[in-house]
Coordinates of C-alpha atoms and ligand atoms in Angstrom, one line a residue:
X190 CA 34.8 53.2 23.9
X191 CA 38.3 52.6 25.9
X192 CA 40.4 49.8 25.3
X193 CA 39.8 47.7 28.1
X194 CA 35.7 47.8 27.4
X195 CA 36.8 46.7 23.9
X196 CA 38.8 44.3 25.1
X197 CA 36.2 43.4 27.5
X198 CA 33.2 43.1 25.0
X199 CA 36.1 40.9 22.7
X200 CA 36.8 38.8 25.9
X201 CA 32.7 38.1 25.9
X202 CA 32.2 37.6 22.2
X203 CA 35.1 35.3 22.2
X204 CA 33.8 33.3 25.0
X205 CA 30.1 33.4 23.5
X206 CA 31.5 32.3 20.6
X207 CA 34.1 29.7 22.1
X208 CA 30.9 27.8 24.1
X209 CA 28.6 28.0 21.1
X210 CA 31.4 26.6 19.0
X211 CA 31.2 22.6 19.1
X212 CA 27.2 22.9 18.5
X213 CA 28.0 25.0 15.6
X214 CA 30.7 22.8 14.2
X215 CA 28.3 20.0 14.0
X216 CA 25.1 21.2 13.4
X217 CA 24.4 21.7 9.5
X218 CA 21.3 23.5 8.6
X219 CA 17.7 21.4 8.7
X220 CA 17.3 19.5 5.8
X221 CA 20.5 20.1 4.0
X222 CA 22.9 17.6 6.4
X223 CA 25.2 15.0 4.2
X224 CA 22.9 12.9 2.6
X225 CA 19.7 14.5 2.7
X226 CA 17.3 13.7 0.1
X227 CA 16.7 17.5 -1.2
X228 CA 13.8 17.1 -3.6
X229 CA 12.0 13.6 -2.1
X230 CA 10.1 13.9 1.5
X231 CA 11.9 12.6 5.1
X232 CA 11.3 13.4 8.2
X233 CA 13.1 16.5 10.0
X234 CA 14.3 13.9 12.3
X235 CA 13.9 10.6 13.5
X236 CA 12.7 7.0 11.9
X237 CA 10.0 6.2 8.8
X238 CA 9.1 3.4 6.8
X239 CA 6.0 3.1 5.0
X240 CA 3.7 5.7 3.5
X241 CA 0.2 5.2 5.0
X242 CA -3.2 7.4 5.2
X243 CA -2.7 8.9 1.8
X244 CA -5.8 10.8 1.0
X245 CA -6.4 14.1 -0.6
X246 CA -8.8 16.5 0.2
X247 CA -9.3 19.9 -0.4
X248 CA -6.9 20.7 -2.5
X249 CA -4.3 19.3 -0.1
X250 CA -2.2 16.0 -0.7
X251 CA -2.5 14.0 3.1
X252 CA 0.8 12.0 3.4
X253 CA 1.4 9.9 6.7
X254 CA 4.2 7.6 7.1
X255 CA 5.1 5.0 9.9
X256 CA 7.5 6.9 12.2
X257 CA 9.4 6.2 15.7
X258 CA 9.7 9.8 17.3
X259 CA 12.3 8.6 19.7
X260 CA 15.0 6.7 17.4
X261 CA 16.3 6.6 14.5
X262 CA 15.5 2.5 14.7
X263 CA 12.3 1.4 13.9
X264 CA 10.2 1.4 17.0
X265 CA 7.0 1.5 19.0
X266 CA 4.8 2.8 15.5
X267 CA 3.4 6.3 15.6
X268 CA 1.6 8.1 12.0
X269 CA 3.7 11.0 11.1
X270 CA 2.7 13.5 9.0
X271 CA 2.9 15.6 6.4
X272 CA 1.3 18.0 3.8
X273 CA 1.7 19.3 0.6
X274 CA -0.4 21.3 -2.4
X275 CA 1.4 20.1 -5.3
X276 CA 3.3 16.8 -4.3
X277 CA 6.9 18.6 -4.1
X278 CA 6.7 20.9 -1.1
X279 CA 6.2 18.8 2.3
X280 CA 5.4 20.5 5.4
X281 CA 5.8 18.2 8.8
X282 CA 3.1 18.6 10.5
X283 CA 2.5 17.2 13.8
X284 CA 1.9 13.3 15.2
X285 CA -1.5 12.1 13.7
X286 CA -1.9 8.6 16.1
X287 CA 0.4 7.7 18.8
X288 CA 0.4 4.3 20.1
X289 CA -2.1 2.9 23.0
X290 CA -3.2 0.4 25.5
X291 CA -4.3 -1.3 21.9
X292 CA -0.8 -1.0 20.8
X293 CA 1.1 0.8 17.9
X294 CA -0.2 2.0 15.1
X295 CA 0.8 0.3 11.7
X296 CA 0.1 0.8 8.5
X297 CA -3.3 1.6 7.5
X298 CA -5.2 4.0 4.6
X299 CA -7.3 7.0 4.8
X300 CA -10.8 7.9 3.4
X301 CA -13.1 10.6 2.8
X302 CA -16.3 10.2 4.4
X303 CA -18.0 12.7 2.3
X304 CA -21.7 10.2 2.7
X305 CA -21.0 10.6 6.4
X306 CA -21.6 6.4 6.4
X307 CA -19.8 6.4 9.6
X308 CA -21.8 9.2 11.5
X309 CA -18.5 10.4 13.1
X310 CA -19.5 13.7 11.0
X311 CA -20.6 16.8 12.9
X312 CA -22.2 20.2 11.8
X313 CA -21.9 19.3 8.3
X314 CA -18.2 18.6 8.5
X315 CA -16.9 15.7 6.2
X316 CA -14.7 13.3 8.1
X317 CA -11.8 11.8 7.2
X318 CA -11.2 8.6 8.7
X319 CA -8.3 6.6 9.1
X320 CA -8.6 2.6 8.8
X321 CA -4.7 1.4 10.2
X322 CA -3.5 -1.9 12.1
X323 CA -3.3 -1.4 15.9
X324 CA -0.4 -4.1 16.3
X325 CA -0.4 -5.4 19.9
X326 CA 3.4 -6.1 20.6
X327 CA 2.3 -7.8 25.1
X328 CA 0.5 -10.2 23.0
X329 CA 2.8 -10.9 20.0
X330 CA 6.2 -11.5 22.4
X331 CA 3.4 -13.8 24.7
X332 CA 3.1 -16.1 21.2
X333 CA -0.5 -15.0 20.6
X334 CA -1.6 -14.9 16.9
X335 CA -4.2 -12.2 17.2
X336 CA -1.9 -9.5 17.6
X337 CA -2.8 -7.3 14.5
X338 CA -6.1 -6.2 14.6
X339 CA -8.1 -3.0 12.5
X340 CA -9.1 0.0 13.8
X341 CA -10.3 3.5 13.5
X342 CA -9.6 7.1 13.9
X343 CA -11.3 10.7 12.6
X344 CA -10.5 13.9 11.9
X345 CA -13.3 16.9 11.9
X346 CA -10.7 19.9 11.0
X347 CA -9.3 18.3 8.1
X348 CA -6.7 16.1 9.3
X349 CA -5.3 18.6 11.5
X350 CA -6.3 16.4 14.9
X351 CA -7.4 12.6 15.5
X352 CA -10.2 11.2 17.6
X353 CA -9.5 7.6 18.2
X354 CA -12.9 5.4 17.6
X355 CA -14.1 4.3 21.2
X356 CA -15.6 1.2 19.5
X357 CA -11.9 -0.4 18.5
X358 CA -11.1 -2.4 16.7
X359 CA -13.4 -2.6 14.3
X360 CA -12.2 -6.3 12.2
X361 CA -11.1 -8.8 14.9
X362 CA -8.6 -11.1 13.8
X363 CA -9.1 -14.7 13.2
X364 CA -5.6 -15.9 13.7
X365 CA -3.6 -14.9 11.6
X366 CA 0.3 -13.7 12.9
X367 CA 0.5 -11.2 9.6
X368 CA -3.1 -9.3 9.5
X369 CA -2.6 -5.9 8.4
X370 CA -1.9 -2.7 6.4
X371 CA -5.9 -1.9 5.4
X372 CA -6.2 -0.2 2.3
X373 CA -10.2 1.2 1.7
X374 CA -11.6 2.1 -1.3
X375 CA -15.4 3.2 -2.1
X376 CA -17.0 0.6 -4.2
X377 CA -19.4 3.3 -6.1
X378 CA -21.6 0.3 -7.8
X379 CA -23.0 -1.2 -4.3
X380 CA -22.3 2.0 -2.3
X381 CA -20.1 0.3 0.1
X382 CA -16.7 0.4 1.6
X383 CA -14.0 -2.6 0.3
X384 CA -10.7 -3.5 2.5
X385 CA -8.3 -5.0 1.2
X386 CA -6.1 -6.6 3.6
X387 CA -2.9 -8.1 3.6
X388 CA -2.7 -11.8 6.0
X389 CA -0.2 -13.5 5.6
X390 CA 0.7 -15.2 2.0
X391 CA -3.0 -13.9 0.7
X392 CA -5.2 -10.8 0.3
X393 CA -8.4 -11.1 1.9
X394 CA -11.1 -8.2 1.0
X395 CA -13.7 -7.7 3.6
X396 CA -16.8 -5.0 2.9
X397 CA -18.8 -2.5 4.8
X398 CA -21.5 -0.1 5.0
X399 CA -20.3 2.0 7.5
X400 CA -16.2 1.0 8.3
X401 CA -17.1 -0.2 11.9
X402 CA -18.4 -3.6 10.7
X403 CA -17.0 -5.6 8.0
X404 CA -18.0 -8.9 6.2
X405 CA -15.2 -11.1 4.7
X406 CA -16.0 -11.6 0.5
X407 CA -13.1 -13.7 -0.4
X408 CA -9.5 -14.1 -0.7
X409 CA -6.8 -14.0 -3.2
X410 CA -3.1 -14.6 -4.0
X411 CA -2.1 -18.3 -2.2
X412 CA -1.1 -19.8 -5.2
X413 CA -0.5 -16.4 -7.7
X414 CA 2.7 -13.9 -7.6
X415 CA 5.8 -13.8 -5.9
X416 CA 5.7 -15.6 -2.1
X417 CA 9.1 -16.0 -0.8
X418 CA 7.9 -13.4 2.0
X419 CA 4.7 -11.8 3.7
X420 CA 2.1 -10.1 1.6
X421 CA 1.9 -6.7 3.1
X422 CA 0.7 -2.9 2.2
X423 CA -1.7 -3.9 -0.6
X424 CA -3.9 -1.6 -2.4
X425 CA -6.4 -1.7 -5.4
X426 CA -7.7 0.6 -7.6
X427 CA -8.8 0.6 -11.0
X428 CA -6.6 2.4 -14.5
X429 CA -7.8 3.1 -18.2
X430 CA -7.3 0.9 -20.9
X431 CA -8.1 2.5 -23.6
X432 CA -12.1 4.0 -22.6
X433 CA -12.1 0.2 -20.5
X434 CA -11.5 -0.1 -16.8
X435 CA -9.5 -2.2 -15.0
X436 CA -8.3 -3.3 -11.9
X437 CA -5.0 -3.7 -10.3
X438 CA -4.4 -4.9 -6.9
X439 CA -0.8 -3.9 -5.7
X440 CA 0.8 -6.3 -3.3
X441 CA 4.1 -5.5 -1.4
X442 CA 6.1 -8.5 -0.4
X443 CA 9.4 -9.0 2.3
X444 CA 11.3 -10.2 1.2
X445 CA 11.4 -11.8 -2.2
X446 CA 12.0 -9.0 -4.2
X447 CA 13.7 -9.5 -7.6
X448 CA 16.9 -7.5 -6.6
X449 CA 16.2 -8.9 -3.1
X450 CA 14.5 -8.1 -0.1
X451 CA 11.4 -5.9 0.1
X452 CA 9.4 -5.0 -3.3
X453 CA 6.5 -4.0 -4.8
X454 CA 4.2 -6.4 -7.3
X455 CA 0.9 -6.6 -8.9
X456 CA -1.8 -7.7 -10.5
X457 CA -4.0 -6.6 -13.5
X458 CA -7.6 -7.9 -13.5
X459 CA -11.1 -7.9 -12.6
X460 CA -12.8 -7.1 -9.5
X461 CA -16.7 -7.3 -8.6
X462 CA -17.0 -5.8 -5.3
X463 CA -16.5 -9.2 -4.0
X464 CA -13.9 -11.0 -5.6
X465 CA -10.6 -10.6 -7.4
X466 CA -9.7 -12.4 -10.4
X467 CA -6.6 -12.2 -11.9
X468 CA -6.1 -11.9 -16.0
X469 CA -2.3 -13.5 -16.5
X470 CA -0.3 -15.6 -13.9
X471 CA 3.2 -13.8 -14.4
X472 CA 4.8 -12.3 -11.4
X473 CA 4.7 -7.9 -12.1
X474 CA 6.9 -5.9 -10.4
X475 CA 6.0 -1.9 -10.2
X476 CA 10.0 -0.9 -9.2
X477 CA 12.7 -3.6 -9.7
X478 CA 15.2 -1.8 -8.0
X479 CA 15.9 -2.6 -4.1
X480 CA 14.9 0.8 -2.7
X481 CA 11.2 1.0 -3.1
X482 CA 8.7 -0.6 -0.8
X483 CA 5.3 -0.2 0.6
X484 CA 4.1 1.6 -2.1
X485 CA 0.4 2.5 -2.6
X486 CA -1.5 5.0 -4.0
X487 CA -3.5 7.6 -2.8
X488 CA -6.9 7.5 -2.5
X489 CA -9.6 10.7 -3.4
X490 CA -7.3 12.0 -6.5
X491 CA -10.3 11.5 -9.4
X492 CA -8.9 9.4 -12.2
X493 CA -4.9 10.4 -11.5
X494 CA -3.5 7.6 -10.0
X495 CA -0.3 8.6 -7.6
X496 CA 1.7 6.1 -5.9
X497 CA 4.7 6.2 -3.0
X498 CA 6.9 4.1 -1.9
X499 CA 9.6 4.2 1.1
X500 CA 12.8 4.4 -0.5
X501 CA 14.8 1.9 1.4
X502 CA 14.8 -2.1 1.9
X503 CA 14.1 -4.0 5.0
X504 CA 17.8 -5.6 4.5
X505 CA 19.1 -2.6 5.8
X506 CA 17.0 0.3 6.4
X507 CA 17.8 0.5 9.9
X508 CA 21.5 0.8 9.4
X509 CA 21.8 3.1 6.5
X510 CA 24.7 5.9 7.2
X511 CA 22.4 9.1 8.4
X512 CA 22.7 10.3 12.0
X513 CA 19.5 13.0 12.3
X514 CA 17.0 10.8 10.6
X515 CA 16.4 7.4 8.8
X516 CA 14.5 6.9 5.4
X517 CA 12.5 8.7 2.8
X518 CA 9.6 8.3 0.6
X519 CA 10.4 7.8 -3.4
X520 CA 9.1 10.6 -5.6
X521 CA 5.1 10.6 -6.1
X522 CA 4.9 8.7 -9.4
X523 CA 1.7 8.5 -11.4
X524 CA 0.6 5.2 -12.7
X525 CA -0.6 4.4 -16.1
X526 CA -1.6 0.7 -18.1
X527 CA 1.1 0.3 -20.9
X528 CA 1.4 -2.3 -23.4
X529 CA 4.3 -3.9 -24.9
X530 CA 3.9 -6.7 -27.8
X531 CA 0.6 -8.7 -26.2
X532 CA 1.4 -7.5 -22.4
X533 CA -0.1 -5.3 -20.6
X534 CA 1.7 -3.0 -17.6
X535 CA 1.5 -0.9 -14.9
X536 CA 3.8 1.9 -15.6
X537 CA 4.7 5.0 -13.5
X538 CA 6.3 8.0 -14.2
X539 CA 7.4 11.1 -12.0
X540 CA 4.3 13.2 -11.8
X541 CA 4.1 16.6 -13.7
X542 CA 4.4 18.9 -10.8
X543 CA 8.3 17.6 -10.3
X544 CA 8.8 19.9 -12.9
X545 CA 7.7 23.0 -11.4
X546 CA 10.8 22.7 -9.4
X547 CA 13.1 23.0 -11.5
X548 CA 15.7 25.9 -11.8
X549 CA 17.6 25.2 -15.3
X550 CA 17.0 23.1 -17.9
X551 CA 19.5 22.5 -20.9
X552 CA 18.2 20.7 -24.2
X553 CA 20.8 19.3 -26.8
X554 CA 20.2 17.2 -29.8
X555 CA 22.3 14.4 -31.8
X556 CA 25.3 14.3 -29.4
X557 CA 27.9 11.2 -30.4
X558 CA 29.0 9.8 -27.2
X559 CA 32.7 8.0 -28.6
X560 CA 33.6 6.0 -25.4
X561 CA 33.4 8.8 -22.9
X562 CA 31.3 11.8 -22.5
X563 CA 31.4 14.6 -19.8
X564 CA 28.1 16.0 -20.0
X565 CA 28.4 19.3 -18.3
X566 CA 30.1 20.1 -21.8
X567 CA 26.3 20.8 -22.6
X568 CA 24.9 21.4 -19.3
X569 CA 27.3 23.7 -17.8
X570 CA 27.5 22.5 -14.0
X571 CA 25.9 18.9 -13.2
X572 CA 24.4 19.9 -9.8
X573 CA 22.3 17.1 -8.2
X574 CA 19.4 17.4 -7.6
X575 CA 18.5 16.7 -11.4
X576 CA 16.3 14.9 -14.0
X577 CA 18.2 13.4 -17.4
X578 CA 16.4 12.4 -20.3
X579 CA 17.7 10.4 -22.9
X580 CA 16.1 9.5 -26.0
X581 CA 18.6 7.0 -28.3
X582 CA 17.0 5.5 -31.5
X583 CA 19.7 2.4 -31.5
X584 CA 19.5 -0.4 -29.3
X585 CA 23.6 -0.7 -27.9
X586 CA 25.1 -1.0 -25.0
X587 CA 25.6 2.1 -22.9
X588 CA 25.7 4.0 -19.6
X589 CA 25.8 7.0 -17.5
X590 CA 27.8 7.9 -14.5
X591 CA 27.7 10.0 -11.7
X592 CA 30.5 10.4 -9.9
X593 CA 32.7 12.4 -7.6
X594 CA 36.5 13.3 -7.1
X595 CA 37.4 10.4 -4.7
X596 CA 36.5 8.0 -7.2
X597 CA 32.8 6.7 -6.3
X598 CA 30.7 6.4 -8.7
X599 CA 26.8 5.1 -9.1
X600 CA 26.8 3.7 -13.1
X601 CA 23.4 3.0 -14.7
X602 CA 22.7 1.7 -17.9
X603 CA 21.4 -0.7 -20.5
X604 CA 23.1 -4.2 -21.6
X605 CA 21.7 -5.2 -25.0
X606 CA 22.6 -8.9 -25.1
X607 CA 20.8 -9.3 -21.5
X608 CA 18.0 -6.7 -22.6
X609 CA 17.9 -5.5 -18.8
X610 CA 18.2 -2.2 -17.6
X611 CA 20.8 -1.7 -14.6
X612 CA 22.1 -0.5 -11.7
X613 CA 25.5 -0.7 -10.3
X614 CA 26.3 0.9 -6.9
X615 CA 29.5 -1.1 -6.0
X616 CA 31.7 1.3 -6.2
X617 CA 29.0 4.2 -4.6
X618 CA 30.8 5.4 -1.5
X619 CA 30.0 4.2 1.7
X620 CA 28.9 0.6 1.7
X621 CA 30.2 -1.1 5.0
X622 CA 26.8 -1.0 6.8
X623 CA 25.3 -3.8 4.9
X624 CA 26.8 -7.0 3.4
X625 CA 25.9 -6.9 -0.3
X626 CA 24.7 -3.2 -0.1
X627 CA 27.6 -2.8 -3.0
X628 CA 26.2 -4.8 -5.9
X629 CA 24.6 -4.7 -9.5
X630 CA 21.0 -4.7 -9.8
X631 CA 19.4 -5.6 -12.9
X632 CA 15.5 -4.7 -14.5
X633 CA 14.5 -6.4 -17.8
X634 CA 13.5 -3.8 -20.3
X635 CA 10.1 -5.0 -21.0
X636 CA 9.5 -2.4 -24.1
X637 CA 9.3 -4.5 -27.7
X638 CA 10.4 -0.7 -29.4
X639 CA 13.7 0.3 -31.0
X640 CA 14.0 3.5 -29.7
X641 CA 15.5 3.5 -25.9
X642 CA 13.2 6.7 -23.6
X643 CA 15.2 7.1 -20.2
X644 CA 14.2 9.2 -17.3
X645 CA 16.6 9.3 -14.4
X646 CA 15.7 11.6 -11.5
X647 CA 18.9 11.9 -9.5
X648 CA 18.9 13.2 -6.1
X649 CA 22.0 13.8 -3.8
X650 CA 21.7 10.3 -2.2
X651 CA 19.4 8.5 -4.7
X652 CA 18.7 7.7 -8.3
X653 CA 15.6 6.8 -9.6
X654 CA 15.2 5.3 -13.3
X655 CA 12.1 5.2 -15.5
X656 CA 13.2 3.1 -18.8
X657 CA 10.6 3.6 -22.0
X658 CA 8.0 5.7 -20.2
X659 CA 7.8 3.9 -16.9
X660 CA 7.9 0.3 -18.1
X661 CA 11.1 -0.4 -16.4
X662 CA 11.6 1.1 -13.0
X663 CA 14.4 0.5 -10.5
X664 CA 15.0 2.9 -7.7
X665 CA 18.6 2.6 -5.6
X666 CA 20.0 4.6 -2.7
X667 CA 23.8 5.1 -2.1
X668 CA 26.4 7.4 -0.1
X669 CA 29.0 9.0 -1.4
X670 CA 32.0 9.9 0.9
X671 CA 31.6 13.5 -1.0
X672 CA 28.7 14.8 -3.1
X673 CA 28.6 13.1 -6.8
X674 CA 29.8 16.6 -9.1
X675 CA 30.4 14.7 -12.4
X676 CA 27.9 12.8 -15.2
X677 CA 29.6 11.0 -18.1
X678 CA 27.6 9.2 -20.7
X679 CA 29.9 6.2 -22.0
X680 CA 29.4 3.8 -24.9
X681 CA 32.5 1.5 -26.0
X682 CA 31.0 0.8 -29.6
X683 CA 30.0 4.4 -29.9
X684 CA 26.2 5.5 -29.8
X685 CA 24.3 8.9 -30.4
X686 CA 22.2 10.6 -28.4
X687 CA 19.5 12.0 -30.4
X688 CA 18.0 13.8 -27.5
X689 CA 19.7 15.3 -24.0
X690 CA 17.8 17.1 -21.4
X691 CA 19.5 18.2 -18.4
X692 CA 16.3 19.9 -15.6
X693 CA 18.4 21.5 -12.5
X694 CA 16.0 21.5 -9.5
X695 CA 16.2 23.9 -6.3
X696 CA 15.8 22.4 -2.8
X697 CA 12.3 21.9 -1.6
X698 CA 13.5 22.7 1.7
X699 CA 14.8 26.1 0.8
Ligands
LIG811 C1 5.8 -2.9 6.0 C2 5.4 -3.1 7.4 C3 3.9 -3.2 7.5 C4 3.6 -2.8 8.9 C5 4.6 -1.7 9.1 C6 5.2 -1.7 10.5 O1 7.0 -2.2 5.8 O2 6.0 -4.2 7.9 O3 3.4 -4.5 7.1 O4 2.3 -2.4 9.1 O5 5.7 -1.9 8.2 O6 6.0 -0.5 10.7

């Protein structure tokens, strides 16, 4: 080769190079930009809120989520989609519904019409249906108040395509401004299909043979729970207690929530197939933290119950700090009755299959933390994303932080004299975005035992905590100006750790 053809091919690779270069500077691989949830579901790009359409069937977990294809702002509602075998490992898959001449598509649930009730079944194949708000936004900015109204849509190949119902919508509204987020369950004792729908500051259920027509059974919830906001995204199902079933009817409320804003409560009681009744009047919130809203469960999963929230609040999930997309979902948690003294709970945990992720895991026993504990002392490098568990057999004060080298810091922990579990993210990194994103939240430990159980699952922009076995839940996002690289235990009066286990987990993205 002579020089000049060197120089030549040198001149071209430089310039190739040179005009590739500002794309290249920028562009961080898919999934791994600043602040990208590693090990919880988000969209490749673009805006989500809530979870909807949850169903599984055939060995596949169904997750769609409200999502605006052209922003990162919420927007004219579309369902995304997603899919996964084992509740980890998401695959986008493409749009599900896009809006219409009926208008967007809101929240909604999805169903397995294995009966074929709806006849929308062809050649022996099972549909799934989807039962979702078609929110009409000519008539909501004209002042109407029937602008939410339910409809359907059906899949033949397994939730792969969606055939709009030609007969929509199926459940008029009456006049109601908030009239939304279906949630349907089979009601196996009368064969029939139950909604539960969120209007306003109430639940009304409605039931049907067939989901095209629906008969109003009662309502619920004016005077009971939490109503400083709207009732939206309910759900209800039933959990053991002990051999004996119950019910619980989730309701999501904006806002209102303890830590403010959006947040999830419930119920525990007794349902007929017509009417709910509710067994205590106390307010129950399934995540006190601010970052988890619109959680439901999903529906076809036998007697495992597994719940997902959005991880973000209404007060600012539109402005949070990430340029490619907005918002994730919470990790699936399964949910379980609990009691404490003469309570009884809904408590949720991380499901099992979390753990087949993980990479490393370090065990160490009866470790005295005296003020100020590193503990990669034990764990070797403290790479997020990572599950702690602590057991501690002393009520005292303590806490954990994770931090980084420019001094930011997310501390959680638990104050004895308060009895509450907490959460403080002032000092987290970059807080400007929102006034009072930078602030203590608090979550009362509701266990009566001695013995302190804590489960943090820590990813690289969010921590979730599960005190005493999914009692106490709080789930916080935050955004450090550089990853967090450090976890200290600290205790001023001194306390021992009488079990530390550090689980490394790989990317679900790699
Ligand atoms: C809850 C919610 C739902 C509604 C959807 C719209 O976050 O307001 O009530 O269906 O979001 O995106």
């Amino acid at each position: 080769m002579s020089l000049f053809m060197i120089k030549n091919k040198l001149l071209i690779t430089t310039f190739l190079i040179i005009s590739v270069l500002p794309k290249q500077v920028n562009a961080q691989p898919a999934y791994h930009e600043q602040y990208r949830p590693q090990i919880h579901f988000s969209p490749k790009e673009k805006w989500t809120n809530d979870p909807n359409g949850m169903v599984y069937y055939n060995g596949t977990y169904h997750l769609f989520f409200q999502y605006y294809p052209d922003s990162t702002v919420w927007g004219p509602m579309h369902w995304g989609h997603a899919t996964s075998t084992d509740l980890i490992h998401w695959q986008q898959q493409p749009i599900a519904l896009y809006p219409d001449s009926l208008g967007f598509i809101f929240s909604g649930s999805a169903v397995v019409d294995k009966n074929n009730t709806t006849g929308f079944g062809e050649n022996g194949k099972v549909p799934l249906v989807a039962i979702f708000t078609h929110h009409d936004p000519k008539r909501a900015k004209a002042g109407k108040n029937d602008f939410q109204n339910q409809s359907l849509a059906y899949s033949l190949d397994e939730g792969k395509t969606w055939i709009k119902y030609s007969g929509n919508p199926v459940l008029r509204n009456p006049g109601i401004t908030d009239f939304r987020d279906p949630k349907v369950l089979w009601y196996e004792p009368e064969k029939k299909w139950v909604m539960t729908l969120a209007t306003k500051d109430h639940i009304t259920f409605y039931s049907s043979l067939n989901l095209k027509e629906w008969t109003k059974e009662s309502e619920f919830g004016k005077e009971l729970g939490a109503h400083e906001g709207v009732w939206e995204c309910p759900d209800l199902f039933t959990l053991d207690d002990d051999g004996k079933k119950m019910w619980v009817l989730i309701v999501n409320l904006n806002p209102g929530g303890p830590n403010g804003g959006s947040a999830t409560q419930y119920f525990i009681g007794d349902f007929d197939g017509k009417t709910f009744t509710s067994s205590d009047t106390a307010t129950h919130w399934l995540d006190y933290g601010p970052d988890e809203y619109a959680g439901i469960t999903w529906n076809n999963t036998g007697d495992r119950k597994i719940f997902l929230g959005w991880m973000s609040n209404w007060l600012y999930a539109n402005v949070v700090p990430t340029e490619k997309w907005r918002n994730a979902m919470t990790i699936p948690r399964e949910l379980k009755l609990k009691h404490a003294g003469d309570n009884i709970y809904v408590a949720s945990e991380p499901v099992a299959e979390l753990k087949k992720n993980q990479t490393k895991q370090i065990k160490a026993e009866n470790i005295l933390i005296d003020k100020n504990y590193d503990i990669s002392k034990k764990t070797g490098a403290t790479n997020l994303p990572c599950q702690i568990n602590l057991s501690i057999k002393e009520l005292k004060d303590f806490s954990l932080s994770i931090s980084n080298d420019n001094g930011e810091e997310v501390v959680i922990g638990y104050d004895k004299k308060q009895n509450q579990y907490f959460i403080d993210r002032t000092h987290s990194g970059k807080n400007d975005f929102h006034k009072g994103f930078a602030a203590k939240h608090v979550a009362p430990r509701l266990s009566k035992s001695d013995k302190i159980n804590l489960t943090l699952v820590i990813d690289v922009s969010s921590v979730e905590l599960f005190g005493d076995n999914g009692l106490s839940v709080m789930t916080e996002i935050f955004f450090p100006s550089k990853p967090y690289s450090h976890i200290n235990i600290r205790s001023e009066e001194g306390i021992t750790i009488q079990k530390l286990e550090y689980t490394g987990f790989a990317s679900i993205w790699n």
